[in-house]
Short mmCIF file of C-alpha atoms and ligand atoms in Angstrom, two decimals:
data_model
loop_
_atom_site.label_atom_id
_atom_site.label_comp_id
_atom_site.label_asym_id
_atom_site.label_seq_id
_atom_site.Cartn_x
_atom_site.Cartn_y
_atom_site.Cartn_z
CA MET N 1 -109.69 -55.39 40.86
CA LYS N 2 -106.14 -56.69 41.29
CA LEU N 3 -103.71 -53.80 40.98
CA VAL N 4 -99.96 -53.41 41.06
CA PHE N 5 -98.15 -50.12 41.62
CA LEU N 6 -94.78 -50.13 39.89
CA GLY N 7 -92.36 -47.24 40.06
CA PRO N 8 -89.14 -46.30 41.80
CA PRO N 9 -88.84 -45.67 45.54
CA GLY N 10 -90.09 -42.17 46.31
CA ALA N 11 -92.47 -42.03 43.32
CA GLY N 12 -95.42 -41.54 45.68
CA LYS N 13 -96.84 -45.06 45.41
CA GLY N 14 -97.74 -45.24 49.10
CA THR N 15 -99.41 -41.83 49.10
CA GLN N 16 -101.47 -42.62 46.00
CA ALA N 17 -102.32 -46.13 47.17
CA ALA N 18 -104.36 -44.80 50.08
CA GLY N 19 -106.79 -42.92 47.80
CA VAL N 20 -106.96 -45.62 45.15
CA CYS N 21 -107.72 -48.33 47.75
CA MET N 22 -110.52 -46.22 49.21
CA ARG N 23 -112.03 -45.70 45.77
CA PHE N 24 -111.87 -49.34 44.68
CA LYS N 25 -112.51 -50.74 48.19
CA ILE N 26 -109.49 -53.01 48.14
CA PRO N 27 -106.74 -53.49 50.74
CA HIS N 28 -103.38 -51.76 50.37
CA ILE N 29 -100.60 -54.31 50.58
CA SER N 30 -97.20 -52.68 50.95
CA THR N 31 -94.45 -55.29 51.12
CA GLY N 32 -92.07 -52.65 52.53
CA ASP N 33 -94.51 -51.97 55.41
CA MET N 34 -95.02 -55.69 56.00
CA LEU N 35 -91.27 -56.27 56.14
CA ARG N 36 -90.68 -53.27 58.43
CA SER N 37 -93.35 -54.60 60.77
CA ALA N 38 -91.72 -58.07 60.70
CA VAL N 39 -88.35 -56.45 61.53
CA ALA N 40 -89.89 -54.48 64.41
CA LYS N 41 -91.47 -57.64 65.83
CA GLY N 42 -88.28 -59.67 65.37
CA THR N 43 -90.03 -62.50 63.45
CA PRO N 44 -87.89 -65.01 61.48
CA THR N 45 -88.83 -63.17 58.25
CA GLY N 46 -87.87 -59.86 59.83
CA LEU N 47 -84.52 -61.18 61.01
CA LYS N 48 -83.76 -62.47 57.53
CA ALA N 49 -84.90 -59.24 55.81
CA LYS N 50 -83.21 -56.61 57.96
CA THR N 51 -79.67 -56.70 56.53
CA TYR N 52 -80.95 -56.50 52.95
CA MET N 53 -83.29 -53.63 53.78
CA ASP N 54 -80.69 -51.58 55.64
CA ALA N 55 -78.40 -51.87 52.61
CA GLY N 56 -81.16 -50.86 50.20
CA ALA N 57 -80.95 -54.30 48.56
CA LEU N 58 -83.82 -56.62 47.69
CA VAL N 59 -84.92 -59.31 50.13
CA PRO N 60 -84.77 -62.78 48.45
CA ASP N 61 -87.64 -63.59 46.07
CA GLU N 62 -88.78 -66.73 47.94
CA VAL N 63 -89.36 -64.73 51.14
CA LEU N 64 -91.52 -62.18 49.28
CA VAL N 65 -93.46 -64.69 47.19
CA LYS N 66 -94.42 -66.69 50.30
CA MET N 67 -95.33 -63.54 52.26
CA VAL N 68 -97.48 -62.08 49.46
CA GLY N 69 -99.06 -65.46 48.64
CA GLU N 70 -100.23 -65.79 52.24
CA ARG N 71 -101.44 -62.20 52.43
CA ILE N 72 -103.53 -62.28 49.24
CA SER N 73 -105.20 -65.51 50.39
CA GLU N 74 -106.76 -63.65 53.30
CA PRO N 75 -110.52 -62.97 53.15
CA ASP N 76 -110.20 -59.19 52.67
CA CYS N 77 -108.57 -59.84 49.27
CA VAL N 78 -111.53 -61.68 47.68
CA ASN N 79 -112.45 -58.61 45.61
CA GLY N 80 -108.86 -57.73 44.78
CA PHE N 81 -105.95 -55.83 46.26
CA LEU N 82 -103.36 -53.18 45.52
CA LEU N 83 -99.79 -54.40 45.68
CA ASP N 84 -97.35 -51.59 46.44
CA GLY N 85 -93.68 -52.62 46.19
CA PHE N 86 -94.32 -56.09 44.77
CA PRO N 87 -93.32 -57.50 42.33
CA ARG N 88 -89.82 -56.04 42.15
CA THR N 89 -88.10 -58.70 40.04
CA VAL N 90 -89.10 -60.70 36.97
CA ALA N 91 -89.13 -63.88 39.12
CA GLN N 92 -91.64 -62.23 41.50
CA ALA N 93 -93.78 -61.08 38.57
CA GLU N 94 -93.81 -64.60 37.14
CA ALA N 95 -94.87 -65.99 40.52
CA LEU N 96 -97.64 -63.38 40.76
CA GLU N 97 -99.02 -64.54 37.39
CA GLU N 98 -99.69 -67.87 39.12
CA ILE N 99 -101.03 -66.68 42.47
CA GLY N 100 -102.91 -63.47 41.60
CA LYS N 101 -102.54 -62.22 38.03
CA PRO N 102 -102.97 -58.41 38.06
CA ASP N 103 -105.76 -56.74 36.03
CA ALA N 104 -103.79 -53.49 35.74
CA VAL N 105 -100.26 -52.31 36.53
CA VAL N 106 -99.70 -48.61 37.15
CA ASP N 107 -96.15 -47.36 36.57
CA VAL N 108 -95.64 -44.04 38.38
CA GLU N 109 -92.64 -42.35 36.75
CA VAL N 110 -90.44 -39.67 38.33
CA PRO N 111 -86.91 -38.61 37.23
CA ASP N 112 -84.05 -39.84 39.46
CA GLU N 113 -82.84 -36.40 40.58
CA LYS N 114 -86.31 -35.62 41.99
CA LEU N 115 -86.48 -39.03 43.69
CA LEU N 116 -83.26 -38.41 45.62
CA THR N 117 -84.63 -35.13 47.01
CA ARG N 118 -87.96 -36.76 47.84
CA LEU N 119 -86.42 -39.78 49.57
CA THR N 120 -83.85 -37.98 51.69
CA GLY N 121 -86.47 -35.39 52.77
CA ARG N 122 -89.14 -37.98 53.58
CA ARG N 123 -90.32 -38.37 57.16
CA VAL N 124 -92.68 -41.07 58.39
CA CYS N 125 -95.03 -40.88 61.36
CA GLU N 126 -94.30 -43.70 63.81
CA SER N 127 -97.95 -43.81 64.91
CA CYS N 128 -100.16 -43.44 61.81
CA LYS N 129 -97.45 -44.32 59.21
CA GLY N 130 -98.33 -41.17 57.21
CA THR N 131 -95.51 -39.87 55.01
CA PHE N 132 -94.50 -36.23 54.69
CA HIS N 133 -91.72 -34.17 53.13
CA ILE N 134 -89.58 -31.78 55.16
CA SER N 135 -90.34 -28.99 52.67
CA THR N 136 -94.03 -29.02 53.72
CA LEU N 137 -93.61 -29.64 57.46
CA THR N 138 -93.84 -26.73 59.85
CA GLY N 139 -93.36 -28.59 63.15
CA THR N 140 -91.51 -31.64 64.39
CA VAL N 141 -94.54 -33.89 64.94
CA CYS N 142 -97.03 -35.53 62.59
CA PRO N 143 -99.51 -32.91 61.30
CA ASP N 144 -102.26 -35.57 61.19
CA CYS N 145 -101.97 -37.30 64.56
CA GLY N 146 -99.19 -35.60 66.56
CA GLY N 147 -97.04 -38.77 66.45
CA GLU N 148 -93.26 -38.76 66.28
CA LEU N 149 -91.76 -38.23 62.82
CA ILE N 150 -88.76 -40.36 61.94
CA GLN N 151 -86.47 -40.84 58.95
CA ARG N 152 -86.39 -44.40 57.63
CA GLU N 153 -82.90 -45.91 57.88
CA ASP N 154 -82.96 -46.62 54.12
CA ASP N 155 -83.97 -43.01 53.29
CA LYS N 156 -80.59 -41.79 54.54
CA PRO N 157 -78.35 -40.49 51.73
CA ALA N 158 -75.90 -43.42 51.93
CA THR N 159 -78.63 -45.88 50.90
CA THR N 160 -80.97 -43.97 48.59
CA GLN N 161 -78.73 -44.05 45.48
CA ASN N 162 -78.31 -47.79 45.90
CA ARG N 163 -82.08 -48.27 46.07
CA LEU N 164 -82.46 -46.36 42.79
CA ASN N 165 -79.69 -48.45 41.18
CA VAL N 166 -81.46 -51.62 42.33
CA TYR N 167 -84.74 -50.32 40.90
CA HIS N 168 -83.21 -49.65 37.47
CA ALA N 169 -81.36 -52.97 37.35
CA GLN N 170 -83.99 -55.32 38.77
CA THR N 171 -87.44 -53.71 38.77
CA ALA N 172 -87.52 -51.48 35.66
CA PRO N 173 -87.49 -54.61 33.39
CA LEU N 174 -91.03 -55.25 34.67
CA ILE N 175 -92.20 -52.28 32.60
CA ASP N 176 -91.58 -54.32 29.44
CA PHE N 177 -92.92 -57.47 31.11
CA TYR N 178 -96.31 -55.83 31.72
CA LYS N 179 -96.26 -53.85 28.44
CA GLU N 180 -96.16 -57.18 26.66
CA LYS N 181 -99.09 -58.44 28.75
CA GLY N 182 -101.08 -55.31 27.79
CA THR N 183 -101.81 -54.33 31.41
CA LEU N 184 -99.33 -51.45 31.82
CA ARG N 185 -100.59 -47.88 32.44
CA VAL N 186 -97.88 -45.21 32.65
CA VAL N 187 -98.57 -42.14 34.81
CA ASP N 188 -96.39 -39.02 35.22
CA GLY N 189 -95.59 -38.91 38.95
CA ASP N 190 -93.73 -35.59 38.71
CA LYS N 191 -96.88 -33.57 39.50
CA THR N 192 -98.85 -32.62 42.61
CA PRO N 193 -100.36 -35.55 44.56
CA SER N 194 -103.90 -34.61 43.44
CA GLU N 195 -102.86 -34.38 39.77
CA VAL N 196 -101.18 -37.78 40.01
CA PHE N 197 -104.28 -39.24 41.67
CA GLU N 198 -106.48 -37.91 38.88
CA ALA N 199 -104.16 -39.39 36.22
CA ILE N 200 -104.27 -42.79 37.98
CA ARG N 201 -108.06 -42.62 38.25
CA VAL N 202 -108.36 -41.92 34.51
CA ALA N 203 -105.80 -44.65 33.67
CA LEU N 204 -107.85 -47.17 35.65
CA GLY N 205 -111.14 -45.99 34.17
CA GLY N 206 -112.60 -45.47 37.65
P1 LIG D 301 -90.29 -49.98 50.20
O1 LIG D 301 -90.91 -49.46 51.45
O2 LIG D 301 -91.27 -50.52 49.21
O3 LIG D 301 -89.32 -49.00 49.58
O4 LIG D 301 -89.40 -51.25 50.64
C1 LIG D 301 -88.34 -51.12 51.58
C2 LIG D 301 -87.37 -52.29 51.42
O5 LIG D 301 -88.04 -53.53 51.67
C3 LIG D 301 -86.76 -52.45 50.04
O6 LIG D 301 -85.63 -51.59 49.84
C4 LIG D 301 -86.35 -53.92 50.07
O7 LIG D 301 -85.19 -54.13 50.86
C5 LIG D 301 -87.52 -54.56 50.82
N1 LIG D 301 -88.61 -54.97 49.88
C6 LIG D 301 -89.88 -54.48 49.81
N2 LIG D 301 -90.58 -55.09 48.84
C7 LIG D 301 -89.73 -55.99 48.28
C8 LIG D 301 -89.83 -56.92 47.21
N3 LIG D 301 -90.97 -57.05 46.49
N4 LIG D 301 -88.76 -57.68 46.91
C9 LIG D 301 -87.61 -57.60 47.61
N5 LIG D 301 -87.42 -56.73 48.61
C10 LIG D 301 -88.47 -55.93 48.95
#
């Protein structure tokens, strides 16, 4: 099963991806995580991506298409994959049609005002990469592994609104792109994580 998770930043795509990947036994490919890891390692891709990411802007299409093309050619993707954060532009979606046409595209929808609260309150564990919200945290370390919790640079208030603007201008047009292909499944992301998971499971017929 080749899946794409569409939806604005903060919609819960990463959280839901973990459960969906376990159920369908496919790897979770988050382009944001791949780019952050490239930045941390100082690779040529990371060096190119960093300025765009810190500004909440999109990294150029050719960088992403090459990175995803290489990743989905790896042996663990023979039975499919879940792409989280890719495609984000029509050009990326057109390239994906050539290299790994998705069977289903799940659009997780959440109103903007909720997204801003979610994003600015999000904390990520440096060790296990788990994501949490300050409203549910009782301590200062990761409740799962005890690792250090940090705020992503692009989750700071100065950048979050720009990321939402970029989503509406460049990524939201993909909703119509996939509606026309007949692969779009819309899910209400403004619910509890388990309710959203159930809705995704039903939408995917699994
Ligand atoms: P995310 O973790 O998915 O919110 O991604 C973090 C940042 O990585 C985004 O704000 C972009 O700067 C960059 N990024 C991730 N995926 C893509 C993509 N498909 N196209 C362009 N930039 C991307």
